[in-house]
mmCIF file of N, CA, C and O in Angstrom:
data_model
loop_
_atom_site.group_PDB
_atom_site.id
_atom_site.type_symbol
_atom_site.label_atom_id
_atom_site.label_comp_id
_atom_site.label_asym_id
_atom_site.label_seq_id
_atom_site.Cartn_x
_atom_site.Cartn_y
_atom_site.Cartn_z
ATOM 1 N N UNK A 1 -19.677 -12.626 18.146
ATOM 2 C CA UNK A 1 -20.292 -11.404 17.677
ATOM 3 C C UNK A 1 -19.239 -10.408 17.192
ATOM 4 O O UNK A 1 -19.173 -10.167 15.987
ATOM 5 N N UNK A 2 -18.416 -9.816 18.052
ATOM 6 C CA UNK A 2 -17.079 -9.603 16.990
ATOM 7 C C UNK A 2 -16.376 -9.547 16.142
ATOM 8 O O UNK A 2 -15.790 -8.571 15.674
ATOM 9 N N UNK A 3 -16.355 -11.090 15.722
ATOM 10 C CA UNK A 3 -16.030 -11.649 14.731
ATOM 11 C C UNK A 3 -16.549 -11.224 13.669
ATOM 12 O O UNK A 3 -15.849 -10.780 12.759
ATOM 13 N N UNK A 4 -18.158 -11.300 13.587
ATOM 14 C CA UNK A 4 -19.233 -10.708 12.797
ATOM 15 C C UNK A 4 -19.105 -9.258 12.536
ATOM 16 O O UNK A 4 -19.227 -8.760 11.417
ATOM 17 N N UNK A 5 -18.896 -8.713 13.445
ATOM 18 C CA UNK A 5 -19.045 -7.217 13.192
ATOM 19 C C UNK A 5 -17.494 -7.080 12.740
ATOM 20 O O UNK A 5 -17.650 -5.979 12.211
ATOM 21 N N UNK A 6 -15.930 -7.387 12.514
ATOM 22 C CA UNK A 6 -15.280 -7.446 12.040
ATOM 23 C C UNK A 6 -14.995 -7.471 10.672
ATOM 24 O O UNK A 6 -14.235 -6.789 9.985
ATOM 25 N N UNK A 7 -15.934 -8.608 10.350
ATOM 26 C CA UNK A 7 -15.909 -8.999 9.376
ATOM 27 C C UNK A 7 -16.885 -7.823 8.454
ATOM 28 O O UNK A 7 -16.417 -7.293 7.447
ATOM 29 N N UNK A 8 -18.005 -7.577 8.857
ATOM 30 C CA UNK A 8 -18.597 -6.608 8.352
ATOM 31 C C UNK A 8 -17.857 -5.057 8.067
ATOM 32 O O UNK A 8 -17.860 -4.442 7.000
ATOM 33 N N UNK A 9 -17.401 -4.755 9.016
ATOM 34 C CA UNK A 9 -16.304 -3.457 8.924
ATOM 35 C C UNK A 9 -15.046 -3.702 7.848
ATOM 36 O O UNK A 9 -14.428 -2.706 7.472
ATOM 37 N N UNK A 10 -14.779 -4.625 7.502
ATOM 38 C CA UNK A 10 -13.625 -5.276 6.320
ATOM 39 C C UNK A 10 -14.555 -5.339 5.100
ATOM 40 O O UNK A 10 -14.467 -4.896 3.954
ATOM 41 N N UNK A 11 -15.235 -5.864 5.589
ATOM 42 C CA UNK A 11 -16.316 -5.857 3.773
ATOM 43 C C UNK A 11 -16.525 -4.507 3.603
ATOM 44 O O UNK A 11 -15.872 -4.005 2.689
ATOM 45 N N UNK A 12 -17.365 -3.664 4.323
ATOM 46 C CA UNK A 12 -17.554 -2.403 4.139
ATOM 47 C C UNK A 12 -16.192 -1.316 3.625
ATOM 48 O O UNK A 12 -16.246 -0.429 2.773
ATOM 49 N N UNK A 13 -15.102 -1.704 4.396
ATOM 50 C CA UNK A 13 -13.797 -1.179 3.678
ATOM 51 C C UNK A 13 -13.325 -1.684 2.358
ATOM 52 O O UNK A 13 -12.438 -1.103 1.734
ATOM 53 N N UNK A 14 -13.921 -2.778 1.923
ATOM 54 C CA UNK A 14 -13.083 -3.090 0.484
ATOM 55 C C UNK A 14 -14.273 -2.354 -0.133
ATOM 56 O O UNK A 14 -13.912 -1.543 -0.986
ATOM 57 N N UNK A 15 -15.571 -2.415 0.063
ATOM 58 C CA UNK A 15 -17.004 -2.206 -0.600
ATOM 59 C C UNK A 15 -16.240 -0.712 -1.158
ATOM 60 O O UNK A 15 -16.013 -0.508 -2.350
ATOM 61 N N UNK A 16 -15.892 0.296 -0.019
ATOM 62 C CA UNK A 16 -15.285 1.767 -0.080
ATOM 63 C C UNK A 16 -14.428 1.684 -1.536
ATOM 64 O O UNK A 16 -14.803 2.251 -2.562
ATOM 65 N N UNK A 17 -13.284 0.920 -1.428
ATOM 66 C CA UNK A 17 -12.130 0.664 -1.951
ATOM 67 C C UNK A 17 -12.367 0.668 -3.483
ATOM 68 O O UNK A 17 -11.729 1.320 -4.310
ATOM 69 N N UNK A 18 -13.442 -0.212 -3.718
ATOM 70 C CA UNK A 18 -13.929 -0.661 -5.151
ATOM 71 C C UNK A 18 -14.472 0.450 -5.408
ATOM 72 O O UNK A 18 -14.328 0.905 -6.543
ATOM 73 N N UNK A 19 -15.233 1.173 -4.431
ATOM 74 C CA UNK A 19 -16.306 2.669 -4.797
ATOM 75 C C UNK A 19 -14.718 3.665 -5.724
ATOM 76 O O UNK A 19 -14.555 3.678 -6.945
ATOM 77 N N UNK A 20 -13.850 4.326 -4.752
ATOM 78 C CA UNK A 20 -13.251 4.490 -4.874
ATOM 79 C C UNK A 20 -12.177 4.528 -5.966
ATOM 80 O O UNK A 20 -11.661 5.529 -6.465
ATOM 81 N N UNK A 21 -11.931 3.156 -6.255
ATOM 82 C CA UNK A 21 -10.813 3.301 -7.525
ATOM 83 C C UNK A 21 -11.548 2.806 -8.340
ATOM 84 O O UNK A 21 -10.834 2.448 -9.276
ATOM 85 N N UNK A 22 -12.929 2.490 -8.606
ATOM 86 C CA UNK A 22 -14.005 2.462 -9.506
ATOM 87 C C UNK A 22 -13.193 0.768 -10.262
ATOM 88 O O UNK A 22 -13.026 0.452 -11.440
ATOM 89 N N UNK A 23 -12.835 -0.030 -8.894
ATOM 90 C CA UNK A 23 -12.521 -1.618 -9.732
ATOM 91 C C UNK A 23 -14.322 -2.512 -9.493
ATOM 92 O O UNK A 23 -14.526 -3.684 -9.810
ATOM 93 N N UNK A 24 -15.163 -1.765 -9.008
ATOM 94 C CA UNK A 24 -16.484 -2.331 -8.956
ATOM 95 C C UNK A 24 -16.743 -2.472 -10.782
ATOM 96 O O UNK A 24 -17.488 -3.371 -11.172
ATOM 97 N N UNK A 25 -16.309 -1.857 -11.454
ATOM 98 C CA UNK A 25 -17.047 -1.909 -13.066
ATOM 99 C C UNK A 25 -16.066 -3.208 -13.538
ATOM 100 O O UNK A 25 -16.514 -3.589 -14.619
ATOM 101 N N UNK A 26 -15.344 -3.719 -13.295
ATOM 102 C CA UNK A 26 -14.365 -4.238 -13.699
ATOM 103 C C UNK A 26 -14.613 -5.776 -13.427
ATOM 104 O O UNK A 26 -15.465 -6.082 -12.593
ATOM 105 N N UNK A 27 -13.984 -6.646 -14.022
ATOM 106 C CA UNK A 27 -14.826 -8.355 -14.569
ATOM 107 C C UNK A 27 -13.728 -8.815 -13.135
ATOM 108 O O UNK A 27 -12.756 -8.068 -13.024
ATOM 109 N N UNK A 28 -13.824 -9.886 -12.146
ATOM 110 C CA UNK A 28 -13.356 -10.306 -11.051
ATOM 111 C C UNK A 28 -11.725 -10.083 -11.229
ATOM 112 O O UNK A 28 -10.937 -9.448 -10.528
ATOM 113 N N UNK A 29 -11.486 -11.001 -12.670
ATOM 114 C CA UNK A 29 -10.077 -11.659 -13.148
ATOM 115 C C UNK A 29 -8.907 -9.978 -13.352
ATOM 116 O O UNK A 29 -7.688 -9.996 -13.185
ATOM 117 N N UNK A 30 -9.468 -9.116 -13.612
ATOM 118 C CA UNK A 30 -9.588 -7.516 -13.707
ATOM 119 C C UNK A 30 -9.053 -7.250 -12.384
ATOM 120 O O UNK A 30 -7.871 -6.907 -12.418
ATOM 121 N N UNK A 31 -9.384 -7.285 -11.651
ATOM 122 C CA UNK A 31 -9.349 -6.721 -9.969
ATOM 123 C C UNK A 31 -8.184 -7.454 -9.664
ATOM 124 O O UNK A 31 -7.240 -6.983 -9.030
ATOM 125 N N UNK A 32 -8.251 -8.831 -10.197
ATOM 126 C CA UNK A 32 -7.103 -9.708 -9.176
ATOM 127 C C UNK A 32 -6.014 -8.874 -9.620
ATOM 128 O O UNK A 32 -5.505 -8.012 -8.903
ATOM 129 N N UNK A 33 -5.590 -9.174 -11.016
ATOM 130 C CA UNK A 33 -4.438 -8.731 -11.760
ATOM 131 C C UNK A 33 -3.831 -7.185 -11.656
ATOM 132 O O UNK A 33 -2.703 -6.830 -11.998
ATOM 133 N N UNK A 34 -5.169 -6.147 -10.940
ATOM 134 C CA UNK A 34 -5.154 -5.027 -10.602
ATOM 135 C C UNK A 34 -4.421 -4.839 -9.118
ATOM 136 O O UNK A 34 -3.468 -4.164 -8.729
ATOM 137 N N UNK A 35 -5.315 -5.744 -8.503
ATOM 138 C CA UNK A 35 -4.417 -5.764 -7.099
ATOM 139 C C UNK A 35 -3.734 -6.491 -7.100
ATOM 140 O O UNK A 35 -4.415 -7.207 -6.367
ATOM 141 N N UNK A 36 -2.822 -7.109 -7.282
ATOM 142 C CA UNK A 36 -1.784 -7.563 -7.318
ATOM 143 C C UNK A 36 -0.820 -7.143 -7.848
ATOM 144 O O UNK A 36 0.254 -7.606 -7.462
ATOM 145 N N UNK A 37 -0.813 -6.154 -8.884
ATOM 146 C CA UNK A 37 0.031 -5.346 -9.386
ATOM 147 C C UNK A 37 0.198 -4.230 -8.695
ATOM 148 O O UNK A 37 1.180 -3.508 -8.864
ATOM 149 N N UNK A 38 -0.927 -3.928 -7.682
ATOM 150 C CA UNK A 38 -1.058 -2.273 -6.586
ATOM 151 C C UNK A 38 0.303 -3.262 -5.482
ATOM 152 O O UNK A 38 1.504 -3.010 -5.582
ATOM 153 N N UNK A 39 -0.255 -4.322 -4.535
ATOM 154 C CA UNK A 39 0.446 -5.191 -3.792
ATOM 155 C C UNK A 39 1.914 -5.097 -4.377
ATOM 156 O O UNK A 39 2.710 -4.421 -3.726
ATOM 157 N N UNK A 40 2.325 -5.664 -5.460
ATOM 158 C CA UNK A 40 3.561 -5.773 -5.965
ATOM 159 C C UNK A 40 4.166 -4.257 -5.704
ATOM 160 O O UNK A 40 4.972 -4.030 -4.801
ATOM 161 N N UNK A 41 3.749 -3.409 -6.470
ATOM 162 C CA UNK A 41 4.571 -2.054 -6.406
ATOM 163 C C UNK A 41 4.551 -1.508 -4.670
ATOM 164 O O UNK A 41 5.587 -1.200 -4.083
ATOM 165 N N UNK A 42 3.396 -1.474 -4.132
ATOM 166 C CA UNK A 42 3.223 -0.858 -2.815
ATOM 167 C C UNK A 42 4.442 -2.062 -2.358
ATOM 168 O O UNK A 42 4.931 -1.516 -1.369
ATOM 169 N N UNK A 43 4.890 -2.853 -2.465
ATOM 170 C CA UNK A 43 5.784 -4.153 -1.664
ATOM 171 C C UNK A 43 7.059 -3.775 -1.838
ATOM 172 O O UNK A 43 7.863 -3.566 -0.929
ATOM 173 N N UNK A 44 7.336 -3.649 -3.447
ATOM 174 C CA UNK A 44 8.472 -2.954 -3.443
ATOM 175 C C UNK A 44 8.996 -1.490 -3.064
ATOM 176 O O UNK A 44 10.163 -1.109 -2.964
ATOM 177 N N UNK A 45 8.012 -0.901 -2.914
ATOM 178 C CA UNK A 45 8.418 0.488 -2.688
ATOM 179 C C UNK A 45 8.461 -0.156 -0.937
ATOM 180 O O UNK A 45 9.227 0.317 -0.097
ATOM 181 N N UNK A 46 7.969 -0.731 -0.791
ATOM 182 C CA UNK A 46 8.415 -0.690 1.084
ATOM 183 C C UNK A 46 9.828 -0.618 0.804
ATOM 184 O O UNK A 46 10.512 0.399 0.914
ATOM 185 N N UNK A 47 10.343 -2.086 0.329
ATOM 186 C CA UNK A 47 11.743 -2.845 0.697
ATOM 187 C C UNK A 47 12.904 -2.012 0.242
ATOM 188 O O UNK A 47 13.957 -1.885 0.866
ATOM 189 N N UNK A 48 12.571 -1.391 -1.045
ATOM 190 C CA UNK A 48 13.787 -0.313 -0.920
ATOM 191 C C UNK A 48 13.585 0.774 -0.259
ATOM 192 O O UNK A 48 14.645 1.392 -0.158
ATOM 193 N N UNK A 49 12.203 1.611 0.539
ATOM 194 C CA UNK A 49 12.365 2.141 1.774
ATOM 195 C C UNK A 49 13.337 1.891 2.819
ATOM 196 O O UNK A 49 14.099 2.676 3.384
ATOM 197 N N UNK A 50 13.135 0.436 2.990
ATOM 198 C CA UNK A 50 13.601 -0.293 3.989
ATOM 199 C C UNK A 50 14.976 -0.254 3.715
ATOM 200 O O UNK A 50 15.691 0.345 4.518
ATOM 201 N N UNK A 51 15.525 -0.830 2.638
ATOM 202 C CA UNK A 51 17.033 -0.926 2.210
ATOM 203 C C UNK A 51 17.623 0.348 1.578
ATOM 204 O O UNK A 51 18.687 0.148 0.992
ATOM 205 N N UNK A 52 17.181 1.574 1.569
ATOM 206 C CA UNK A 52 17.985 2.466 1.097
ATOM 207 C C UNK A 52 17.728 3.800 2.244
ATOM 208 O O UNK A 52 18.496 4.749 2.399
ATOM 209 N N UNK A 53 16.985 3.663 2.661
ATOM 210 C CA UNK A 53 16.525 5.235 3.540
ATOM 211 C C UNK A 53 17.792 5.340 4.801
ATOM 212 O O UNK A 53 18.320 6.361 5.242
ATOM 213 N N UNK A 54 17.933 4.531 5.013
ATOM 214 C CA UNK A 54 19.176 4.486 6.083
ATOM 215 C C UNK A 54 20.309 5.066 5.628
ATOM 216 O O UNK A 54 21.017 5.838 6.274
ATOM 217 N N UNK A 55 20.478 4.709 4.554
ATOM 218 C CA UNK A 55 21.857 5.276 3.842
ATOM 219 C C UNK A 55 21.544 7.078 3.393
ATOM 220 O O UNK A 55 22.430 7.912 3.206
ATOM 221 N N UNK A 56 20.451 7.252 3.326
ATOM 222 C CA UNK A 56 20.105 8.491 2.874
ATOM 223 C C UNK A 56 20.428 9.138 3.527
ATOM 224 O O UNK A 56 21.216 10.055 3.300
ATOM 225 N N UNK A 57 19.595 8.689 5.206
ATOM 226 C CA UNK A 57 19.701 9.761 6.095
ATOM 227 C C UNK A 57 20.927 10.060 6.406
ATOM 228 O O UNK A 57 21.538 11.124 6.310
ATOM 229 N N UNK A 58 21.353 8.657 6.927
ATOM 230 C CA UNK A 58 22.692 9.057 6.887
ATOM 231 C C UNK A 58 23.939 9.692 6.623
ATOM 232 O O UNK A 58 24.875 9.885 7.398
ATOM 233 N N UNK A 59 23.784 10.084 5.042
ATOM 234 C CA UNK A 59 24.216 11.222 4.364
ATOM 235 C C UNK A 59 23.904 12.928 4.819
ATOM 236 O O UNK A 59 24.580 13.933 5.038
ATOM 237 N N UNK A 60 22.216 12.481 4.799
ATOM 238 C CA UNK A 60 22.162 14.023 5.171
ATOM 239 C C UNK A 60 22.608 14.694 6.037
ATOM 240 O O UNK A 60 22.959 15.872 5.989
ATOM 241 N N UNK A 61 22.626 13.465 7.487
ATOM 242 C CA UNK A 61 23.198 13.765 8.775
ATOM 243 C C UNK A 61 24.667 14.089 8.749
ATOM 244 O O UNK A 61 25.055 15.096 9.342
ATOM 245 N N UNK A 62 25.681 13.163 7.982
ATOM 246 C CA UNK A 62 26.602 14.064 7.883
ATOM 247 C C UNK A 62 26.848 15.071 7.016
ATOM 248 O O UNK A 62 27.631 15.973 7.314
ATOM 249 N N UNK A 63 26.246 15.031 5.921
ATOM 250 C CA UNK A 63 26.044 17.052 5.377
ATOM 251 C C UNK A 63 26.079 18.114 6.526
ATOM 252 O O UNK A 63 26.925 18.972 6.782
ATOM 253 N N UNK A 64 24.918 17.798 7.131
ATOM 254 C CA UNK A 64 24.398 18.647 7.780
ATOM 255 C C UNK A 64 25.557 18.949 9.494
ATOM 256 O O UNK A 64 25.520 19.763 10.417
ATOM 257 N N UNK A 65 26.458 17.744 9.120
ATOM 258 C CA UNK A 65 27.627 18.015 10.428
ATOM 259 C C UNK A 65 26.384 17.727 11.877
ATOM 260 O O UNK A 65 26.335 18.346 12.940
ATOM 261 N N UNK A 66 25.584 16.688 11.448
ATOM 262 C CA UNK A 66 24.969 16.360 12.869
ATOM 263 C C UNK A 66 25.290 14.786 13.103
ATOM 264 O O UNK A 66 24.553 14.328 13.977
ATOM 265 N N UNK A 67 26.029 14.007 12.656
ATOM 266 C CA UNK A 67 26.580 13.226 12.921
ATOM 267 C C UNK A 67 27.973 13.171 12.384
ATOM 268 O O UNK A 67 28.064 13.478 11.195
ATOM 269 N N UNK A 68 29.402 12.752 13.180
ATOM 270 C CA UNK A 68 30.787 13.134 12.407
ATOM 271 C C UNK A 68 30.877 11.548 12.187
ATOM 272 O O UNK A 68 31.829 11.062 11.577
#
C-alpha cells in the first residue's frame, strides 16, 4: 500500500511539474529532449559547485584574515 500511495505522490509531482513549466502542451519526444537538457545543465552546475566552491571560499576566508 505504500508503494501505491508513493507512487501516486510522484505522479502527482511530475503531473505539478508539466502544469508548471507548461511541457504538458508539448509532443512526448519534446519533453525528453527538454529534460534532459534541464538534467544536463542542473548536473553540471552541481559538479563545478562541487569542484570550484572550495577554492572560492577559501579565498574569501583568507581576504577576510579568517583563515592564515
Amino acid at each position: 500500500m505504500a508503494l501505491g500511495d508513493a507512487w501516486k505522490q510522484l505522479s502527482w509531482f511530475y503531473y505539478q511539474y508539466l502544469l508548471v513549466t507548461a511541457l504538458y502542451m508539448l509532443e512526448p519526444w519534446e519533453r525528453t529532449v527538454f529534460n534532459s537538457l534541464l538534467i544536463t545543465v542542473a548536473a553540471m552546475a552541481v559538479y563545478t559547485g562541487y569542484v570550484f566552491m572550495p577554492q572560492h571560499i577559501m579565498a574569501i576566508l583568507h581576504y577576510f584574515e579568517v583563515v592564515q
